[in-house]
Short mmCIF file of the N, C-alpha and C atoms (twelve columns), coordinates in Angstrom:
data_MODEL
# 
_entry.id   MODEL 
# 
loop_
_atom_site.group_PDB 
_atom_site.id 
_atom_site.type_symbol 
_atom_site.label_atom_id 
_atom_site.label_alt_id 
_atom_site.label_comp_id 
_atom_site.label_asym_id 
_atom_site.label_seq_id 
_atom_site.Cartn_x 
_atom_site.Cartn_y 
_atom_site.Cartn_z 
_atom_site.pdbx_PDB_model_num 
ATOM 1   N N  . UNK A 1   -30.231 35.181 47.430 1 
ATOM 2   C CA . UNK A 1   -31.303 34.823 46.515 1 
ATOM 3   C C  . UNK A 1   -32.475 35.772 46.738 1 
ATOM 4   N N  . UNK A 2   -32.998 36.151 45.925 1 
ATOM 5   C CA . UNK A 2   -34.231 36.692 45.826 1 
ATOM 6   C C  . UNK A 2   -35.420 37.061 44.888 1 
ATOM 7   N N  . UNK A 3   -36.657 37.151 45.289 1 
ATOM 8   C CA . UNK A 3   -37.524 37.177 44.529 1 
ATOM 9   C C  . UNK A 3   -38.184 37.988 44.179 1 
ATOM 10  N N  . UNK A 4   -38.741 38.804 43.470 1 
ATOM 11  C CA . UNK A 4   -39.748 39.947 43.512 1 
ATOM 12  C C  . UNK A 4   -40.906 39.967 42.754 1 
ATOM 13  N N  . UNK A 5   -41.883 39.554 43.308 1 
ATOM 14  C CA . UNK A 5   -43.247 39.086 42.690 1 
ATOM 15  C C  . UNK A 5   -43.579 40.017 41.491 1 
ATOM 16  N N  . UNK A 6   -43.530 41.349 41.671 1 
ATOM 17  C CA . UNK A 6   -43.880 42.391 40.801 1 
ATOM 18  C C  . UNK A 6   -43.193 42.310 39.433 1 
ATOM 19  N N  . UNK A 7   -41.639 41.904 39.849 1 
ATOM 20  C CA . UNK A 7   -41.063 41.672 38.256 1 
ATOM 21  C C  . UNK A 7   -40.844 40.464 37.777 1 
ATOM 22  N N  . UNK A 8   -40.864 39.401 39.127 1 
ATOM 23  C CA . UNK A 8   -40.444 38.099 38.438 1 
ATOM 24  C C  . UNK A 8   -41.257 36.820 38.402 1 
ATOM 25  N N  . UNK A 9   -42.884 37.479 38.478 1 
ATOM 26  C CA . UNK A 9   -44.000 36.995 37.725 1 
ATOM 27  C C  . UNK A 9   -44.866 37.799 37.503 1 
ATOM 28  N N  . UNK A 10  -45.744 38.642 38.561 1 
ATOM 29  C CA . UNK A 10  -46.587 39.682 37.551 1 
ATOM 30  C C  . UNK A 10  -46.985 41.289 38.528 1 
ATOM 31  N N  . UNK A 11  -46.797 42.365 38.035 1 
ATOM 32  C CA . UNK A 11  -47.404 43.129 38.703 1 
ATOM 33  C C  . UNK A 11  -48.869 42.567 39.301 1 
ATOM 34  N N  . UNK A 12  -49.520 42.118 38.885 1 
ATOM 35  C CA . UNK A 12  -51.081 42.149 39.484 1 
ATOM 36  C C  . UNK A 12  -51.525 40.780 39.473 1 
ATOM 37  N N  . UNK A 13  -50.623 39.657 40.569 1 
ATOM 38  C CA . UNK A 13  -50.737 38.908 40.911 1 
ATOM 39  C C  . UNK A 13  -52.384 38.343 41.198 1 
ATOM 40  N N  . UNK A 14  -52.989 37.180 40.656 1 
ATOM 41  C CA . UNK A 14  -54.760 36.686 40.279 1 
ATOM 42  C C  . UNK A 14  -54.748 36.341 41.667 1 
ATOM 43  N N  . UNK A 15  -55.819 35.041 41.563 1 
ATOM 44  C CA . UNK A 15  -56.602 34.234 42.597 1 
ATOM 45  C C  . UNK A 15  -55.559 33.260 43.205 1 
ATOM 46  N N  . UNK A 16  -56.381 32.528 43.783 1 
ATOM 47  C CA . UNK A 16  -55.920 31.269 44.043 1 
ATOM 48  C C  . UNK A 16  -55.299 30.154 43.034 1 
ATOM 49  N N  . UNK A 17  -56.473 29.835 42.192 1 
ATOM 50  C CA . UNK A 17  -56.002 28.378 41.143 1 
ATOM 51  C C  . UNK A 17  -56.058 29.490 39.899 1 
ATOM 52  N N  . UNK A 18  -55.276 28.719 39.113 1 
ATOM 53  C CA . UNK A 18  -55.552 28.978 37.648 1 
ATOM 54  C C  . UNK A 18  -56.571 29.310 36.635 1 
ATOM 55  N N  . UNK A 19  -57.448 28.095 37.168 1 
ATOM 56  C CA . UNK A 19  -58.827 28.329 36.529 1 
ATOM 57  C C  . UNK A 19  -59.797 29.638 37.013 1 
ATOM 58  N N  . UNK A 20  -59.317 30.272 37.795 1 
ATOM 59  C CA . UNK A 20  -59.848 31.351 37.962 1 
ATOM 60  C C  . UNK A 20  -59.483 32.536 37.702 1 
ATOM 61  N N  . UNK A 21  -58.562 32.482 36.759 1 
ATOM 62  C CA . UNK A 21  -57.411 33.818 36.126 1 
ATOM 63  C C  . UNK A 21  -56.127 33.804 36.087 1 
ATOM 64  N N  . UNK A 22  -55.283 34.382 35.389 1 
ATOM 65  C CA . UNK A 22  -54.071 34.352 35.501 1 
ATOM 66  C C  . UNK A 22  -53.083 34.694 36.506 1 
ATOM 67  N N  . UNK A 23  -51.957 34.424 36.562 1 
ATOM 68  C CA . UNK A 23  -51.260 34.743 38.143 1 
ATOM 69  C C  . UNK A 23  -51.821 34.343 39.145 1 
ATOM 70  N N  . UNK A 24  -52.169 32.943 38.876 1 
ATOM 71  C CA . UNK A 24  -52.490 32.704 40.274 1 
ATOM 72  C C  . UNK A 24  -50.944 32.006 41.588 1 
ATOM 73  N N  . UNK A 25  -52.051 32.093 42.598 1 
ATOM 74  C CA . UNK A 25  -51.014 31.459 43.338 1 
ATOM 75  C C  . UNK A 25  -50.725 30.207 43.503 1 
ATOM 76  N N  . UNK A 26  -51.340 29.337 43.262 1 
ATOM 77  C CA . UNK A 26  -50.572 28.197 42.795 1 
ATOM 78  C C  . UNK A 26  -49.585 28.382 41.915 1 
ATOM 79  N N  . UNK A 27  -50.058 28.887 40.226 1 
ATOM 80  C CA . UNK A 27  -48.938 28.933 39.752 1 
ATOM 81  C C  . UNK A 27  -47.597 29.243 40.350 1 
ATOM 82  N N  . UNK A 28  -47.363 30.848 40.672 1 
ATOM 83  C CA . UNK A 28  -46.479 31.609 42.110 1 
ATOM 84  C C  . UNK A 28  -45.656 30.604 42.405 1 
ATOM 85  N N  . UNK A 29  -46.395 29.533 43.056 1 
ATOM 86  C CA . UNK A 29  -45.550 28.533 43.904 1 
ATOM 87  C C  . UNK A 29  -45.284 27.479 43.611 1 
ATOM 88  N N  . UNK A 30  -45.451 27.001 42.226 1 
ATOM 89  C CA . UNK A 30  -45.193 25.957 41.915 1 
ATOM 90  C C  . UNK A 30  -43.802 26.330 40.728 1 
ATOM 91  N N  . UNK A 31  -44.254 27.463 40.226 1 
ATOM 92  C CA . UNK A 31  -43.297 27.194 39.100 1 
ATOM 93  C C  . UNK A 31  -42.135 28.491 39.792 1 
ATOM 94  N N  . UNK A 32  -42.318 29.757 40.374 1 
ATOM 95  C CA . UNK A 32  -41.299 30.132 40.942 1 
ATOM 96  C C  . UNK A 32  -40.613 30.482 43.000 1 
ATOM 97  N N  . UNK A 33  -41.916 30.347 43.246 1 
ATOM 98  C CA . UNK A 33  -41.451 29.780 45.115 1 
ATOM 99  C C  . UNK A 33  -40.809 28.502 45.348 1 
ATOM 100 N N  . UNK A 34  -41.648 27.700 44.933 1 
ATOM 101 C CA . UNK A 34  -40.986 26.229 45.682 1 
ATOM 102 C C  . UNK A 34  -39.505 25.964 45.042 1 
ATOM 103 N N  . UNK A 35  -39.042 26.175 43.538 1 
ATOM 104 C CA . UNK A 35  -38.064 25.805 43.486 1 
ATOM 105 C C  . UNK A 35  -36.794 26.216 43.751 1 
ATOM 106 N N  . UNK A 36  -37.164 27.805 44.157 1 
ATOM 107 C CA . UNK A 36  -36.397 28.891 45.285 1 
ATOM 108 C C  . UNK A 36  -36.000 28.339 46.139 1 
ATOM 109 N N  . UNK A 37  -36.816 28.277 46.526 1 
ATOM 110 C CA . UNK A 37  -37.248 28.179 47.748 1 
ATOM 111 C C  . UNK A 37  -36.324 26.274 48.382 1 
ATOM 112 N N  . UNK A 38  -37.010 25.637 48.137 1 
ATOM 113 C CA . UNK A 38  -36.143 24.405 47.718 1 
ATOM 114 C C  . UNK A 38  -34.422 24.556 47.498 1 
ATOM 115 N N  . UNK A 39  -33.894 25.199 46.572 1 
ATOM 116 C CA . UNK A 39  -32.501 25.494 46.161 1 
ATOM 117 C C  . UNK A 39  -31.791 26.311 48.029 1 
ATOM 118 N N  . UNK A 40  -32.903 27.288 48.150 1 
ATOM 119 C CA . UNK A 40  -32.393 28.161 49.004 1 
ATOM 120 C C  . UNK A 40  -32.170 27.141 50.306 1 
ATOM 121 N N  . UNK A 41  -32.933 26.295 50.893 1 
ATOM 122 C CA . UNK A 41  -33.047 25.356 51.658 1 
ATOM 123 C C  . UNK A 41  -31.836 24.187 51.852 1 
ATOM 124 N N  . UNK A 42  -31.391 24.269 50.521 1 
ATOM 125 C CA . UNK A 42  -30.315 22.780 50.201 1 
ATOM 126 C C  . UNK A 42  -29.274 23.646 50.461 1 
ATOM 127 N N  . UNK A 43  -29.124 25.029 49.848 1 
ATOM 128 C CA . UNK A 43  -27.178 25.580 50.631 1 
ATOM 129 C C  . UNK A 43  -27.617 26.776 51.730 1 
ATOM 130 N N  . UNK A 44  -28.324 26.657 52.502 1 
ATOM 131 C CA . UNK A 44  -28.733 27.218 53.217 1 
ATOM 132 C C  . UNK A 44  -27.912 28.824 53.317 1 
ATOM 133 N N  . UNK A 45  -29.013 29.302 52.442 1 
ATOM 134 C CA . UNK A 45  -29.212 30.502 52.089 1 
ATOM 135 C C  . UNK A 45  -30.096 31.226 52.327 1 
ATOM 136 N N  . UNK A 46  -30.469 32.182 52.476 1 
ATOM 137 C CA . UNK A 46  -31.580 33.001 52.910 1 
ATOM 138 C C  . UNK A 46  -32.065 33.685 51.647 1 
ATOM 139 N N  . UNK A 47  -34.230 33.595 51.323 1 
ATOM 140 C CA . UNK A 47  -34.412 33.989 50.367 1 
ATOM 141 C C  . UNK A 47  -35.338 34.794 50.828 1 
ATOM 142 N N  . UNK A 48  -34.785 36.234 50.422 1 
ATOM 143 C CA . UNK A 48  -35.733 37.137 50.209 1 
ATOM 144 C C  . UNK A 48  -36.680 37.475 48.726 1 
ATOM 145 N N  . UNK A 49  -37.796 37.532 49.821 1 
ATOM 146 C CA . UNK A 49  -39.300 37.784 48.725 1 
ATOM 147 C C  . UNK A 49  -39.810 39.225 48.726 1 
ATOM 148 N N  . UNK A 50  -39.948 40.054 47.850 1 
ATOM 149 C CA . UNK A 50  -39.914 41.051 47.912 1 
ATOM 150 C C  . UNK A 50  -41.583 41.130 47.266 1 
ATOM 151 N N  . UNK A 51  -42.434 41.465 48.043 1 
ATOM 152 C CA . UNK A 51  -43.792 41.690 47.843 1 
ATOM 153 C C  . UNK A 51  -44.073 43.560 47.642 1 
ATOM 154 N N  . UNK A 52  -43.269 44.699 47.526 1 
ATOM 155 C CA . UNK A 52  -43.728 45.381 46.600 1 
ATOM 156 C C  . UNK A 52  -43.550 45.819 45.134 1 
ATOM 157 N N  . UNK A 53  -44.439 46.844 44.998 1 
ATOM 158 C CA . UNK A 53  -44.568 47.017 43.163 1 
ATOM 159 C C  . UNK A 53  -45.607 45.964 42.663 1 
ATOM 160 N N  . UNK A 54  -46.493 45.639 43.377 1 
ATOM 161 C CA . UNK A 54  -47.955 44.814 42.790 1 
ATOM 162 C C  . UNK A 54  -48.676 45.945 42.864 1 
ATOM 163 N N  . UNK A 55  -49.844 45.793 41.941 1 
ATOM 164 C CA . UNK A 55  -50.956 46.081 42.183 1 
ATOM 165 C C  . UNK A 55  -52.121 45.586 43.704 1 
ATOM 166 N N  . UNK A 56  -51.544 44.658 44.338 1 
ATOM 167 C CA . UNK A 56  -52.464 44.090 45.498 1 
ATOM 168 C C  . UNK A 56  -51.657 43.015 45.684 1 
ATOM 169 N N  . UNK A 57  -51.901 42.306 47.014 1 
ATOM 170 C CA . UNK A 57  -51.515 40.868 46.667 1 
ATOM 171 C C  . UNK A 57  -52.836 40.310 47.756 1 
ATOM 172 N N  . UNK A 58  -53.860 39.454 46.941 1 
ATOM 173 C CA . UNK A 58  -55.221 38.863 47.541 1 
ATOM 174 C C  . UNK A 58  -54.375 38.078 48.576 1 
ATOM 175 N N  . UNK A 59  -55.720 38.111 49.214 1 
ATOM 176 C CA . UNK A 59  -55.278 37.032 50.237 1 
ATOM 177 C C  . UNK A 59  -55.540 34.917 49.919 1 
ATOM 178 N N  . UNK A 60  -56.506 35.079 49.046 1 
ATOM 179 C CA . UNK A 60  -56.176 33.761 48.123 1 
ATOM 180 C C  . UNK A 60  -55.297 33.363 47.387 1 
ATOM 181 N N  . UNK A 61  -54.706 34.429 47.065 1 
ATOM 182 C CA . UNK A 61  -52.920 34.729 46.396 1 
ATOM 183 C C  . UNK A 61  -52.080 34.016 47.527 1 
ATOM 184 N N  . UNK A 62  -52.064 34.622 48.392 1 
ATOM 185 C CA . UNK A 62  -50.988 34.874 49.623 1 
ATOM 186 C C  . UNK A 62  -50.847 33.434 50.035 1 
ATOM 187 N N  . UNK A 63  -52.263 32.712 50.520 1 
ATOM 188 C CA . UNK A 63  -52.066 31.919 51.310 1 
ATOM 189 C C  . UNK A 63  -51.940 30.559 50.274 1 
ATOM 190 N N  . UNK A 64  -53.034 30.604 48.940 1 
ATOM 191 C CA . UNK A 64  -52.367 29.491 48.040 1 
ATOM 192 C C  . UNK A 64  -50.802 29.486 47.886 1 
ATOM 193 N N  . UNK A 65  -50.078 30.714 47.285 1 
ATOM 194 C CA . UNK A 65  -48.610 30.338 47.523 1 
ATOM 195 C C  . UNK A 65  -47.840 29.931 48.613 1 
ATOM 196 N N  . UNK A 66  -47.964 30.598 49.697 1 
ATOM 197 C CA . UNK A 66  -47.163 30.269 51.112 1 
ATOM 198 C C  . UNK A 66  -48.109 29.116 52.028 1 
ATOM 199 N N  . UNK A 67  -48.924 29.343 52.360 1 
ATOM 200 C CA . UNK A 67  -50.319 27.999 52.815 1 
ATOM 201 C C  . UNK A 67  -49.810 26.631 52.355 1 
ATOM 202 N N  . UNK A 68  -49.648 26.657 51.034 1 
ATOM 203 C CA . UNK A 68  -49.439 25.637 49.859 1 
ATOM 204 C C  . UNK A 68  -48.202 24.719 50.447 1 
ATOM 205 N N  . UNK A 69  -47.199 25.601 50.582 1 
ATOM 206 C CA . UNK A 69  -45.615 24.883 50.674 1 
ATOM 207 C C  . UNK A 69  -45.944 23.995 51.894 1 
ATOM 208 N N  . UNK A 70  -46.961 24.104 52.609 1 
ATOM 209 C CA . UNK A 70  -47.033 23.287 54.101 1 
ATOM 210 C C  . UNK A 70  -48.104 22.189 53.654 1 
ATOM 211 N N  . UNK A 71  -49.830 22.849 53.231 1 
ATOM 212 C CA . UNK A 71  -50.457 21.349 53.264 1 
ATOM 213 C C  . UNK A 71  -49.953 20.853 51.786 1 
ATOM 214 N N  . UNK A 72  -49.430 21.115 50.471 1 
ATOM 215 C CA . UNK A 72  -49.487 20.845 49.398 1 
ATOM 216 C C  . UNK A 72  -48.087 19.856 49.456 1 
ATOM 217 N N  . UNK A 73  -46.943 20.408 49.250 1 
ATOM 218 C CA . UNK A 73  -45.877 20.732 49.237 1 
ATOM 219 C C  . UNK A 73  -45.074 19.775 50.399 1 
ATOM 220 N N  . UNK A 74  -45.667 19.924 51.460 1 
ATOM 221 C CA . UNK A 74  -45.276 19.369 52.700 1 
ATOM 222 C C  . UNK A 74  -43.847 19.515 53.258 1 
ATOM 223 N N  . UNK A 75  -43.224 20.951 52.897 1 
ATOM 224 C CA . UNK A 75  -42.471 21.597 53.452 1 
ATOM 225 C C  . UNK A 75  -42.331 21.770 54.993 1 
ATOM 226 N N  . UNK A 76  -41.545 22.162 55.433 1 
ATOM 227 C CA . UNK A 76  -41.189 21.783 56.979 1 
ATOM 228 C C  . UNK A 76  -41.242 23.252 57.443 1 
ATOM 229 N N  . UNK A 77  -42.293 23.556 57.939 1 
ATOM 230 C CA . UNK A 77  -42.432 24.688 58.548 1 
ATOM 231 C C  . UNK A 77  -41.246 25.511 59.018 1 
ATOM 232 N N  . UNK A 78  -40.847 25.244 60.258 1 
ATOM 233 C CA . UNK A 78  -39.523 25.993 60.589 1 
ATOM 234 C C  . UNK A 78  -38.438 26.382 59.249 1 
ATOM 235 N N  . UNK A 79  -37.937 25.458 58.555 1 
ATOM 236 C CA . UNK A 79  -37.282 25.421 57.430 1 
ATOM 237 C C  . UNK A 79  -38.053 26.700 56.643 1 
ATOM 238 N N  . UNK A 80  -39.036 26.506 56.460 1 
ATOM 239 C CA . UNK A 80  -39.656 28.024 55.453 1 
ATOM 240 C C  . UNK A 80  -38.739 29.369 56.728 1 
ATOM 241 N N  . UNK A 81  -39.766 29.382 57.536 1 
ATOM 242 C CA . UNK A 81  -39.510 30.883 58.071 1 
ATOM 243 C C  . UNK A 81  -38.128 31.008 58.853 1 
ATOM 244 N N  . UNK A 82  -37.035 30.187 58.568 1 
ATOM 245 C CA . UNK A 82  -35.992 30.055 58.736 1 
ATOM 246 C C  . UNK A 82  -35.149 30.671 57.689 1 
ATOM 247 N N  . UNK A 83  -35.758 30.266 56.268 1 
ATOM 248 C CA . UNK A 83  -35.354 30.666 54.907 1 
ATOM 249 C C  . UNK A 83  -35.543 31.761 54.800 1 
ATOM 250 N N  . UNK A 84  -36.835 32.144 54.678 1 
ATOM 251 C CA . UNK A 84  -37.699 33.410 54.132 1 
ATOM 252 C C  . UNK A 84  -37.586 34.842 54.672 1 
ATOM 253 N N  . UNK A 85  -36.901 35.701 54.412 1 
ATOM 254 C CA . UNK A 85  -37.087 36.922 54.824 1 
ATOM 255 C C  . UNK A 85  -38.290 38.019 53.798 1 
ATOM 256 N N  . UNK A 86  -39.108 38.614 53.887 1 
ATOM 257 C CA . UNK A 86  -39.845 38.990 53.278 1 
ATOM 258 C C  . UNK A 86  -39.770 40.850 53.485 1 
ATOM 259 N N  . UNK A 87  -39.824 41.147 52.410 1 
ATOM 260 C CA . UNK A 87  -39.939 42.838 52.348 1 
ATOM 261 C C  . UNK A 87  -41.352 43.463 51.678 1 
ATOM 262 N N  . UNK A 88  -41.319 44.315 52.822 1 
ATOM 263 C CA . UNK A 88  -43.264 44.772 52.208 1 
ATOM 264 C C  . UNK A 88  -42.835 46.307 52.816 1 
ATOM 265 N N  . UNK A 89  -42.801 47.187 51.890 1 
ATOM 266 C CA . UNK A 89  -42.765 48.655 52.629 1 
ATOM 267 C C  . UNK A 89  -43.668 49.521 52.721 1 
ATOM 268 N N  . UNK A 90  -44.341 48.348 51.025 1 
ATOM 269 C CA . UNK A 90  -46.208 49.228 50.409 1 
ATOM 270 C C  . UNK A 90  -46.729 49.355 51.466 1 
ATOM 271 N N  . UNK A 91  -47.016 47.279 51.819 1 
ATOM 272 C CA . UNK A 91  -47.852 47.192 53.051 1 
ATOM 273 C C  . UNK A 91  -47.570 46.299 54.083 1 
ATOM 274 N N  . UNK A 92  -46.653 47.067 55.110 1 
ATOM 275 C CA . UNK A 92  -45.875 45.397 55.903 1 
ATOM 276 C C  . UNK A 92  -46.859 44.796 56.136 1 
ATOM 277 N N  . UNK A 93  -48.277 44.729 56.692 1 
ATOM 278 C CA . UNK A 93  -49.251 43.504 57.015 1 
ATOM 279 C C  . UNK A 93  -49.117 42.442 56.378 1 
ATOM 280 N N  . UNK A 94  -48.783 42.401 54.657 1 
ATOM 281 C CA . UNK A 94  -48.768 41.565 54.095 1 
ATOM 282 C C  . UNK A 94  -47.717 40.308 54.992 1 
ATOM 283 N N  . UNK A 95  -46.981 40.926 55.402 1 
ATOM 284 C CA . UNK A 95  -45.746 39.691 55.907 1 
ATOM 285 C C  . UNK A 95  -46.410 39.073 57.222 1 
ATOM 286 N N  . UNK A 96  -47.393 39.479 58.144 1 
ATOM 287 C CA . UNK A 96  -47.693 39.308 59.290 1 
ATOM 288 C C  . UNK A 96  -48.938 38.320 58.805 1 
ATOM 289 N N  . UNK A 97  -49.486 38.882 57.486 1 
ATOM 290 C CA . UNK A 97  -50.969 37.546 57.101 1 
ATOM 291 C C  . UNK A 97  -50.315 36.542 56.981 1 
ATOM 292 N N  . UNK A 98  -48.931 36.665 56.069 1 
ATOM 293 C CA . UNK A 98  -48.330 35.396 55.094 1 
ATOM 294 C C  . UNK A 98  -47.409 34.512 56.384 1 
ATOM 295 N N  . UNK A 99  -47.406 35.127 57.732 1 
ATOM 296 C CA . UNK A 99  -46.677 34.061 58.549 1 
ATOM 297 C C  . UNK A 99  -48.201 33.502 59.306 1 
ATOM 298 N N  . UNK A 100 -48.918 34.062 59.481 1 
ATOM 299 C CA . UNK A 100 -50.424 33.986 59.558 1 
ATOM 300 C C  . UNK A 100 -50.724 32.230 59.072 1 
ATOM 301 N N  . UNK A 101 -50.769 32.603 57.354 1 
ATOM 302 C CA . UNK A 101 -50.777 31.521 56.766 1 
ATOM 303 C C  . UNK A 101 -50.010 30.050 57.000 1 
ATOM 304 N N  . UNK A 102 -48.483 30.604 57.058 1 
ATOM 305 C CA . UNK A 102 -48.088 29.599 57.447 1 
ATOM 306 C C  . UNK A 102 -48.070 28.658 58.530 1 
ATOM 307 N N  . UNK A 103 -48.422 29.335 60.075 1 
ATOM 308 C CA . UNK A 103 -48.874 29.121 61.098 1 
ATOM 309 C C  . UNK A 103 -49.840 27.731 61.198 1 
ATOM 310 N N  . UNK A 104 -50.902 28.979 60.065 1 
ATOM 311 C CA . UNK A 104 -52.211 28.161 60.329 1 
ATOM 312 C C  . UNK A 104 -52.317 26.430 59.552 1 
ATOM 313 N N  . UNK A 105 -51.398 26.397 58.388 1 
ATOM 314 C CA . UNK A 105 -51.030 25.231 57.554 1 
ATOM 315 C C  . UNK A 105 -50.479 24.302 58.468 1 
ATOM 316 N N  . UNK A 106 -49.488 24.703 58.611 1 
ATOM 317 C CA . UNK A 106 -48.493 24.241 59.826 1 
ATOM 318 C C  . UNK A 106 -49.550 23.233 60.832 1 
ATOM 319 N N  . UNK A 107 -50.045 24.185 61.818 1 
ATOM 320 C CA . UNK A 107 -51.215 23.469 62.812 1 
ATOM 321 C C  . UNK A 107 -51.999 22.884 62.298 1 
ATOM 322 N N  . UNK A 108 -52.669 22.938 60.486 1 
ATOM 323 C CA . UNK A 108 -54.280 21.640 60.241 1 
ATOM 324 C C  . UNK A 108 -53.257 20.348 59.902 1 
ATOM 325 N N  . UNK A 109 -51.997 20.769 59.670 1 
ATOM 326 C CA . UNK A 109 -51.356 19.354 59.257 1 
ATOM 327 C C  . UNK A 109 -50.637 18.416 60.377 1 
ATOM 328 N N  . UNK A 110 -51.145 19.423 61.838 1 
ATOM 329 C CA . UNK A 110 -50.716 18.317 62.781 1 
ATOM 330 C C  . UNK A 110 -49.682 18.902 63.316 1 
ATOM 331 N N  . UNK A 111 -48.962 19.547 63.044 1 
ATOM 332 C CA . UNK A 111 -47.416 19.708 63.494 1 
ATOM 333 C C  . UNK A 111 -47.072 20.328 64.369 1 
# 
């Protein structure tokens, strides 16, 4: 399974919420991460996310989509980065913020 932000929602991925522009990351994760993501989880499959070919990816981007699946979502931490393999060649940091994120979700929710 896999995903590639650049073609399979937008080169120039927005903000955080909606109301603040298009492509946001909520959207991202509601209408094409989680249900990946979810599927990939039930036949335990591994889903790669392929984060180049954007124009940027914000960091209100980053962490509303991946952040999200933990306090929103209430996804099971291990289970994500168990799933998730991520490719960044633009800019590997991106993968080191976005486990960053998840980390940090992970720990305000207790876990």
């Amino acid at each position: 399974m896999k995903i590639k932000i650049a073609s399979d929602f937008s080169r120039i991925p927005g903000a955080r919420f909606p109301e603040e522009g298009d492509f946001s990351g909520q959207q991202f994760r509601q209408e094409i991460l989680l249900p990946k993501l979810k599927e990939a989880i039930d036949i335990k499959e591994i889903l790669e996310i392929d984060l180049d070919g954007t124009a940027g990816l914000g960091t209100s981007f980053l962490e509303e989509s991946f952040g999200g699946l933990i306090r929103i979502d209430n996804l099971n931490y291990q289970a994500i980065i168990d799933t998730i393999k991520f490719v960044s060649n633009d800019d590997p940091e991106y993968i080191e913020e976005i486990n960053n994120y998840l980390k940090e979700a992970d720990e305000k929710e207790g876990n």
